[in-house]
CSV table of C-alpha atoms in Angstrom, one decimal:
chain,number,residue,atom,x,y,z
A,1,MET,CA,272.5,-52.8,45.5
A,2,ALA,CA,273.4,-55.8,45.7
A,3,LEU,CA,273.2,-58.1,48.4
A,4,MET,CA,276.6,-59.9,47.7
A,5,GLY,CA,277.9,-56.6,47.8
A,6,ALA,CA,279.6,-53.2,46.1
A,7,SER,CA,281.9,-54.7,42.9
A,8,ASP,CA,284.1,-52.0,41.3
A,9,PRO,CA,281.9,-51.5,38.1
A,10,SER,CA,285.3,-51.1,35.8
A,11,GLY,CA,286.3,-54.7,36.9
A,12,GLU,CA,282.6,-55.6,36.1
A,13,ALA,CA,282.2,-55.0,32.8
A,14,GLU,CA,285.6,-56.0,31.9
A,15,ALA,CA,284.2,-58.9,33.2
A,16,ASN,CA,281.3,-59.1,30.7
A,17,LYS,CA,283.1,-58.3,28.0
A,18,GLU,CA,284.8,-61.6,29.3
A,19,LYS,CA,282.0,-63.6,28.9
A,20,PRO,CA,280.0,-65.4,26.1
A,21,PHE,CA,277.5,-63.0,24.3
A,22,LEU,CA,275.3,-66.3,24.8
A,23,LEU,CA,276.2,-66.6,28.3
A,24,ARG,CA,275.6,-62.5,28.7
A,25,ALA,CA,272.8,-62.4,27.6
A,26,LEU,CA,270.8,-65.2,29.1
A,27,GLN,CA,272.0,-63.6,32.1
A,28,ILE,CA,270.9,-60.0,30.5
A,29,THR,CA,266.9,-62.2,29.9
A,30,LEU,CA,266.6,-63.4,33.1
A,31,VAL,CA,267.8,-60.4,35.4
A,32,VAL,CA,265.6,-58.6,33.8
A,33,SER,CA,262.1,-61.2,32.9
A,34,LEU,CA,263.0,-61.3,37.3
A,35,TYR,CA,262.9,-57.9,38.0
A,36,TRP,CA,259.1,-57.6,35.1
A,37,ALA,CA,257.9,-60.5,37.6
A,38,THR,CA,258.2,-58.9,40.6
A,39,SER,CA,257.3,-55.5,40.1
A,40,ILE,CA,254.1,-57.1,37.8
A,41,SER,CA,253.2,-58.5,40.6
A,42,MET,CA,253.9,-56.3,43.7
A,43,VAL,CA,250.8,-54.5,41.7
A,44,PHE,CA,248.7,-57.1,41.1
A,45,LEU,CA,248.5,-57.8,44.6
A,46,ASN,CA,248.7,-54.2,46.4
A,47,LYS,CA,245.4,-53.9,44.6
A,48,TYR,CA,244.4,-56.9,45.8
A,49,LEU,CA,245.4,-56.0,49.0
A,50,LEU,CA,243.4,-52.7,48.9
A,51,ASP,CA,241.1,-52.8,46.5
A,52,SER,CA,239.6,-56.7,46.9
A,53,PRO,CA,235.4,-56.8,47.2
A,54,SER,CA,236.3,-60.9,48.5
A,55,LEU,CA,238.8,-59.0,51.3
A,56,GLN,CA,236.7,-55.8,51.9
A,57,LEU,CA,239.3,-54.5,53.8
A,58,ASP,CA,240.0,-50.8,54.0
A,59,THR,CA,243.2,-49.6,55.7
A,60,PRO,CA,245.6,-48.1,53.6
A,61,ILE,CA,247.5,-47.0,56.1
A,62,PHE,CA,247.9,-50.9,57.9
A,63,VAL,CA,248.9,-52.3,54.4
A,64,THR,CA,251.4,-49.7,54.0
A,65,PHE,CA,252.8,-50.0,57.1
A,66,TYR,CA,253.3,-53.7,57.1
A,67,GLN,CA,255.4,-53.8,54.1
A,68,CYS,CA,257.4,-51.5,55.8
A,69,LEU,CA,257.4,-53.6,58.5
A,70,VAL,CA,258.7,-56.4,56.8
A,71,THR,CA,261.6,-55.1,54.4
A,72,THR,CA,262.6,-54.0,58.3
A,73,LEU,CA,262.7,-57.4,59.8
A,74,LEU,CA,264.4,-58.4,56.9
A,75,CYS,CA,266.9,-55.9,56.6
A,76,LYS,CA,267.8,-56.9,60.6
A,77,SER,CA,267.7,-60.4,59.5
A,78,LEU,CA,270.3,-60.4,56.3
A,79,SER,CA,272.5,-58.3,58.7
A,80,THR,CA,272.8,-60.6,61.5
A,81,LEU,CA,273.3,-63.3,59.1
A,82,ALA,CA,276.2,-61.2,57.3
A,83,ALA,CA,277.8,-61.2,60.6
A,84,LEU,CA,276.9,-65.2,62.1
A,85,CYS,CA,278.3,-66.7,58.6
A,86,PRO,CA,280.9,-64.2,57.2
A,87,GLY,CA,282.1,-64.3,53.4
A,88,THR,CA,277.9,-65.9,52.4
A,89,MET,CA,277.3,-62.3,51.7
A,90,ASP,CA,278.2,-59.0,51.5
A,91,PHE,CA,275.8,-56.7,53.6
A,92,PRO,CA,276.4,-54.0,56.4
A,93,SER,CA,275.8,-53.9,60.0
A,94,LEU,CA,273.2,-52.8,61.6
A,95,ARG,CA,272.4,-50.9,64.3
A,96,LEU,CA,270.0,-48.3,65.8
A,97,ASP,CA,271.5,-45.0,65.8
A,98,LEU,CA,268.6,-42.4,66.9
A,99,ARG,CA,271.3,-39.9,65.7
A,100,VAL,CA,271.3,-41.4,62.4
A,101,ALA,CA,267.7,-41.9,62.5
A,102,ARG,CA,266.5,-38.2,62.5
A,103,SER,CA,269.5,-37.7,60.1
A,104,VAL,CA,267.1,-39.5,57.6
A,105,LEU,CA,263.7,-38.6,59.1
A,106,PRO,CA,263.3,-35.5,56.8
A,107,LEU,CA,264.2,-37.9,54.0
A,108,SER,CA,262.0,-41.1,55.5
A,109,VAL,CA,258.5,-37.9,56.0
A,110,VAL,CA,259.0,-38.0,52.3
A,111,PHE,CA,259.7,-42.0,51.4
A,112,ILE,CA,256.0,-42.3,54.2
A,113,GLY,CA,254.8,-40.0,51.3
A,114,MET,CA,255.6,-42.0,48.3
A,115,ILE,CA,254.2,-45.4,49.3
A,116,THR,CA,251.6,-44.1,50.8
A,117,PHE,CA,249.8,-41.8,47.8
A,118,ASN,CA,251.4,-44.5,45.9
A,119,ASN,CA,249.1,-47.3,47.5
A,120,LEU,CA,246.3,-44.8,47.9
A,121,CYS,CA,245.7,-44.1,44.1
A,122,LEU,CA,246.8,-47.9,43.3
A,123,LYS,CA,243.5,-48.6,45.6
A,124,TYR,CA,241.4,-45.7,43.9
A,125,VAL,CA,242.1,-46.7,40.3
A,126,GLY,CA,242.5,-49.0,37.9
A,127,VAL,CA,245.8,-50.8,37.2
A,128,ALA,CA,245.4,-50.6,33.8
A,129,PHE,CA,245.1,-46.9,34.4
A,130,TYR,CA,247.8,-47.3,37.5
A,131,ASN,CA,250.7,-46.0,35.5
A,132,VAL,CA,248.9,-43.1,33.7
A,133,GLY,CA,248.1,-42.0,37.2
A,134,ARG,CA,251.4,-42.0,38.4
A,135,SER,CA,252.9,-40.3,35.1
A,136,LEU,CA,254.1,-37.4,36.8
A,137,THR,CA,257.9,-37.6,37.9
A,138,THR,CA,259.7,-37.5,35.1
A,139,VAL,CA,257.9,-33.5,34.8
A,140,PHE,CA,258.1,-33.3,39.1
A,141,ASN,CA,262.5,-34.2,38.1
A,142,VAL,CA,262.1,-31.6,35.6
A,143,LEU,CA,260.5,-29.2,37.6
A,144,LEU,CA,262.1,-29.5,41.4
A,145,SER,CA,265.4,-29.3,39.8
A,146,TYR,CA,265.6,-26.1,38.3
A,147,LEU,CA,263.7,-24.9,41.9
A,148,LEU,CA,265.5,-27.1,44.7
A,149,LEU,CA,268.9,-27.6,42.4
A,150,LYS,CA,268.5,-24.1,39.9
A,151,GLN,CA,269.0,-27.2,36.9
A,152,THR,CA,268.4,-26.0,33.9
A,153,THR,CA,266.8,-28.0,30.9
A,154,SER,CA,267.4,-28.7,27.1
A,155,PHE,CA,263.4,-27.8,24.9
A,156,TYR,CA,263.9,-31.1,23.6
A,157,ALA,CA,264.0,-32.6,27.3
A,158,LEU,CA,261.0,-30.4,27.7
A,159,LEU,CA,259.5,-31.3,24.9
A,160,THR,CA,259.0,-34.7,26.3
A,161,CYS,CA,257.6,-33.7,29.2
A,162,GLY,CA,255.1,-31.6,27.3
A,163,ILE,CA,253.9,-35.2,25.2
A,164,ILE,CA,254.0,-36.8,28.8
A,165,ILE,CA,251.3,-33.9,30.5
A,166,GLY,CA,249.7,-34.0,26.5
A,167,GLY,CA,249.3,-37.8,27.3
A,168,PHE,CA,248.1,-37.4,31.5
A,169,TRP,CA,245.4,-34.9,30.4
A,170,LEU,CA,244.0,-37.5,27.5
A,171,GLY,CA,244.0,-40.9,29.9
A,172,VAL,CA,242.3,-38.3,32.9
A,173,ASP,CA,239.7,-37.0,29.7
A,174,GLN,CA,238.9,-41.3,28.8
A,175,GLU,CA,238.5,-42.1,31.6
A,176,GLY,CA,235.7,-39.9,32.6
A,177,ALA,CA,234.7,-40.7,28.9
A,178,GLU,CA,234.1,-44.1,30.2
A,179,GLY,CA,232.5,-43.3,34.0
A,180,THR,CA,236.1,-44.9,35.7
A,181,LEU,CA,237.6,-41.7,36.5
A,182,SER,CA,238.4,-41.2,40.2
A,183,TRP,CA,239.9,-37.9,41.0
A,184,THR,CA,240.9,-38.9,44.6
A,185,GLY,CA,243.0,-41.3,42.6
A,186,THR,CA,244.4,-39.0,39.9
A,187,LEU,CA,245.3,-36.9,43.2
A,188,PHE,CA,246.7,-39.1,44.8
A,189,GLY,CA,248.4,-40.2,41.8
A,190,VAL,CA,249.7,-36.6,41.2
A,191,LEU,CA,251.0,-36.8,44.8
A,192,ALA,CA,253.0,-40.0,44.5
A,193,SER,CA,254.6,-38.0,41.4
A,194,LEU,CA,255.7,-35.1,43.0
A,195,CYS,CA,256.7,-37.2,46.6
A,196,VAL,CA,259.0,-39.8,44.2
A,197,SER,CA,260.9,-36.8,42.2
A,198,LEU,CA,261.3,-35.6,46.3
A,199,ASN,CA,262.3,-38.8,47.0
A,200,ALA,CA,265.8,-38.8,43.9
A,201,ILE,CA,266.7,-35.8,45.0
A,202,TYR,CA,266.5,-35.8,49.3
A,203,THR,CA,268.0,-39.2,49.2
A,204,LYS,CA,271.4,-37.4,47.7
A,205,LYS,CA,271.6,-35.1,50.4
A,206,VAL,CA,271.0,-38.2,53.5
A,207,LEU,CA,273.3,-40.6,51.6
A,208,PRO,CA,276.4,-39.4,54.2
A,209,ALA,CA,274.3,-40.1,57.4
A,210,VAL,CA,274.3,-43.6,56.4
A,211,ASP,CA,277.2,-44.3,55.0
A,212,GLY,CA,277.0,-44.3,52.0
A,213,SER,CA,274.6,-47.2,52.2
A,214,VAL,CA,271.4,-48.1,49.9
A,215,TRP,CA,270.5,-50.9,52.5
A,216,ARG,CA,271.5,-48.8,55.5
A,217,LEU,CA,269.0,-45.9,53.9
A,218,THR,CA,266.7,-48.5,53.5
A,219,PHE,CA,267.0,-49.7,57.2
A,220,TYR,CA,266.3,-46.9,58.7
A,221,ASN,CA,263.7,-45.4,56.5
A,222,ASN,CA,261.2,-47.8,57.2
A,223,VAL,CA,262.4,-47.6,61.0
A,224,ASN,CA,261.3,-44.1,60.2
A,225,ALA,CA,258.4,-45.1,58.5
A,226,CYS,CA,257.1,-48.0,61.3
A,227,ALA,CA,256.7,-44.8,63.8
A,228,LEU,CA,255.4,-42.3,62.0
A,229,PHE,CA,252.7,-44.6,60.8
A,230,LEU,CA,251.4,-46.1,64.7
A,231,PRO,CA,249.6,-42.6,65.6
A,232,LEU,CA,248.2,-42.5,62.1
A,233,LEU,CA,246.2,-45.4,62.5
A,234,LEU,CA,245.2,-44.6,65.1
A,235,LEU,CA,243.6,-41.4,63.6
A,236,LEU,CA,242.5,-42.4,61.2
A,237,GLY,CA,241.1,-45.7,63.5
A,238,GLU,CA,241.6,-48.3,61.2
A,239,LEU,CA,243.1,-49.7,64.6
A,240,GLN,CA,239.6,-49.6,65.1
A,241,ALA,CA,238.6,-51.1,61.5
A,242,LEU,CA,240.5,-54.3,61.9
A,243,ARG,CA,239.5,-55.4,64.7
A,244,GLY,CA,236.0,-55.5,63.4
A,245,PHE,CA,237.2,-57.5,59.9
A,246,SER,CA,236.2,-60.9,59.4
A,247,GLN,CA,239.8,-62.6,57.8
A,248,LEU,CA,241.6,-61.0,60.8
A,249,GLY,CA,243.1,-64.7,61.5
A,250,SER,CA,243.3,-65.8,58.3
A,251,ALA,CA,246.6,-67.2,57.2
A,252,HIS,CA,245.8,-67.0,53.7
A,253,PHE,CA,245.0,-63.0,54.1
A,254,TRP,CA,248.8,-62.6,56.6
A,255,GLY,CA,250.4,-64.4,53.8
A,256,MET,CA,249.7,-62.2,51.0
A,257,MET,CA,249.9,-59.4,53.1
A,258,THR,CA,253.6,-61.0,53.8
A,259,LEU,CA,254.1,-62.1,50.5
A,260,SER,CA,253.5,-58.1,49.2
A,261,GLY,CA,256.3,-57.3,51.9
A,262,LEU,CA,258.7,-59.8,50.4
A,263,PHE,CA,257.9,-57.9,47.2
A,264,GLY,CA,258.1,-54.3,48.9
A,265,PHE,CA,262.3,-55.7,49.6
A,266,ALA,CA,262.5,-57.2,46.7
A,267,ILE,CA,262.2,-54.7,43.7
A,268,GLY,CA,264.8,-52.5,45.5
A,269,TYR,CA,267.4,-55.3,45.3
A,270,VAL,CA,266.5,-56.5,41.4
A,271,THR,CA,266.2,-52.9,40.3
A,272,GLY,CA,270.0,-52.7,41.3
A,273,LEU,CA,270.6,-56.3,40.3
A,274,GLN,CA,268.9,-55.3,36.5
A,275,ILE,CA,270.9,-51.6,36.1
A,276,LYS,CA,274.4,-54.4,37.4
A,277,PHE,CA,273.7,-56.7,34.2
A,278,THR,CA,272.5,-53.5,31.9
A,279,SER,CA,272.7,-50.0,32.9
A,280,PRO,CA,271.0,-47.0,34.4
A,281,LEU,CA,269.6,-46.4,30.7
A,282,THR,CA,268.3,-49.2,30.0
A,283,HIS,CA,266.6,-50.2,33.1
A,284,ASN,CA,264.6,-46.8,32.4
A,285,VAL,CA,263.8,-48.5,29.0
A,286,SER,CA,263.2,-52.4,29.8
A,287,GLY,CA,260.3,-49.9,32.8
A,288,THR,CA,258.5,-48.3,30.2
A,289,ALA,CA,258.7,-51.7,28.4
A,290,LYS,CA,257.4,-53.2,31.8
A,291,ALA,CA,254.5,-50.8,32.2
A,292,CYS,CA,253.0,-51.5,28.8
A,293,ALA,CA,252.9,-55.2,29.5
A,294,GLN,CA,251.8,-54.6,33.2
A,295,THR,CA,248.7,-51.9,31.1
A,296,VAL,CA,248.1,-54.8,28.7
A,297,LEU,CA,248.0,-57.4,31.0
A,298,ALA,CA,245.4,-55.5,33.6
A,299,VAL,CA,243.4,-54.6,30.9
A,300,LEU,CA,242.7,-58.2,29.9
A,301,TYR,CA,242.9,-60.0,33.1
A,302,TYR,CA,240.2,-58.1,34.5
A,303,GLU,CA,238.1,-57.5,31.0
A,304,GLU,CA,238.4,-54.1,30.5
A,305,THR,CA,237.4,-52.5,27.0
A,306,LYS,CA,239.1,-49.6,26.5
A,307,SER,CA,238.9,-46.7,23.9
A,308,PHE,CA,241.4,-46.2,21.3
A,309,LEU,CA,241.8,-42.8,22.5
A,310,TRP,CA,242.6,-43.6,26.0
A,311,TRP,CA,245.8,-46.4,24.2
A,312,THR,CA,246.9,-43.3,23.2
A,313,SER,CA,247.3,-41.4,26.2
A,314,ASN,CA,249.0,-44.8,27.4
A,315,MET,CA,251.4,-44.7,24.0
A,316,MET,CA,251.7,-40.9,24.7
A,317,VAL,CA,252.9,-41.4,28.9
A,318,LEU,CA,255.3,-44.0,27.3
A,319,GLY,CA,256.5,-42.7,23.9
A,320,GLY,CA,257.5,-39.1,26.6
A,321,SER,CA,258.8,-40.9,29.3
A,322,SER,CA,260.6,-43.7,26.9
A,323,ALA,CA,262.1,-40.0,24.7
A,324,TYR,CA,263.1,-38.2,28.0
A,325,THR,CA,265.3,-41.1,29.2
A,326,TRP,CA,267.1,-41.5,25.7
A,327,VAL,CA,267.1,-37.2,25.1
A,328,ARG,CA,269.2,-37.3,29.1
A,329,GLY,CA,271.4,-40.1,28.0
A,330,TRP,CA,272.3,-38.7,24.5
A,331,GLU,CA,272.9,-34.8,26.7
A,332,MET,CA,275.2,-36.9,29.3
A,333,LYS,CA,276.9,-38.3,26.8
A,334,LYS,CA,277.3,-35.8,24.2
A,335,ILE,CA,278.8,-33.5,27.9
A,336,GLN,CA,281.6,-36.9,28.3
A,337,GLU,CA,282.0,-36.6,24.7
A,338,GLU,CA,283.4,-33.0,24.6
A,339,PRO,CA,287.2,-31.6,25.9
A,340,SER,CA,287.1,-29.6,28.9
A,341,PRO,CA,288.5,-26.5,29.1
A,342,LYS,CA,291.9,-27.6,30.4
A,343,GLU,CA,292.4,-29.8,28.0
A,344,ASP,CA,291.8,-27.3,24.5
A,345,GLU,CA,294.5,-24.6,26.7
A,346,LYS,CA,297.0,-28.3,26.1
A,347,SER,CA,296.5,-29.0,23.0
A,348,SER,CA,296.6,-25.1,21.8
A,349,MET,CA,300.2,-25.2,23.8
A,350,GLY,CA,301.3,-28.3,22.4
A,351,VAL,CA,302.0,-29.8,25.3
């Protein structure tokens, strides 16, 4: 996913081992900090654009459309730059092929649902509750893996899912007790979680259509999204709402909109960068810790007061997610360490 192209993982691992410990520690710290800063800034900026009293802009579909447009233009610009300056960066050539766009279209529909429901959830719920509202992704991963891929899940993994579900319902209960619950926002959060899981499953199926390139898939997903959002903008009356928006000619407004698009593009890059310098397991742990920090920052920034049970619900969701990641990592490691049947036969025959 890195802009500098795909490298051989084994070669990278050997190169990392050769680097001094302090240098590796500094690199990992910088990369993780970059991921945290980008992800948290994007959430707070999106909340400002979607639900700021100073903006009073009720066009969540347009905000999402503009973010997709910025990502599309950035992908095309980087592709052109890579072609004009070969050797400076390794970015795939991007040329719009309608046949490929049609192949990617089913995934693009799921992708649109994912980013739209994410933004709609953030519009109706507070940043502090945002992570709990979208916490069922792991549960949907397990459910859809069984329904669509016929993959079973261990008892311990299911137990961690139970903790997540318990934390989710406790969080909903506590939001209701404090009078801040939005059932609309919670529903959008559940739908966003479902789409995130579907997106992960269908991405694997669609990648061959774009030669396995994540950046090509990003380009086609966002091109399709821009095209599909246009009729939605007309049907939902958001273009009419934009005409009456008082800050439509404001440089500050368009600067914030463009910055949100840049963050949306950057989060894909820094996510890949964090996985490259650490591991998928460490990335998931970092994401959980980031969610915890984001919740605390939101409570402090918006000067909210939360009950002990509200904080307990967050800890259950974050703890359950971390436990699921650890269990799955442990199970995968166990499978890799177990000898295959053929190896057992060879060893018994003395080969």
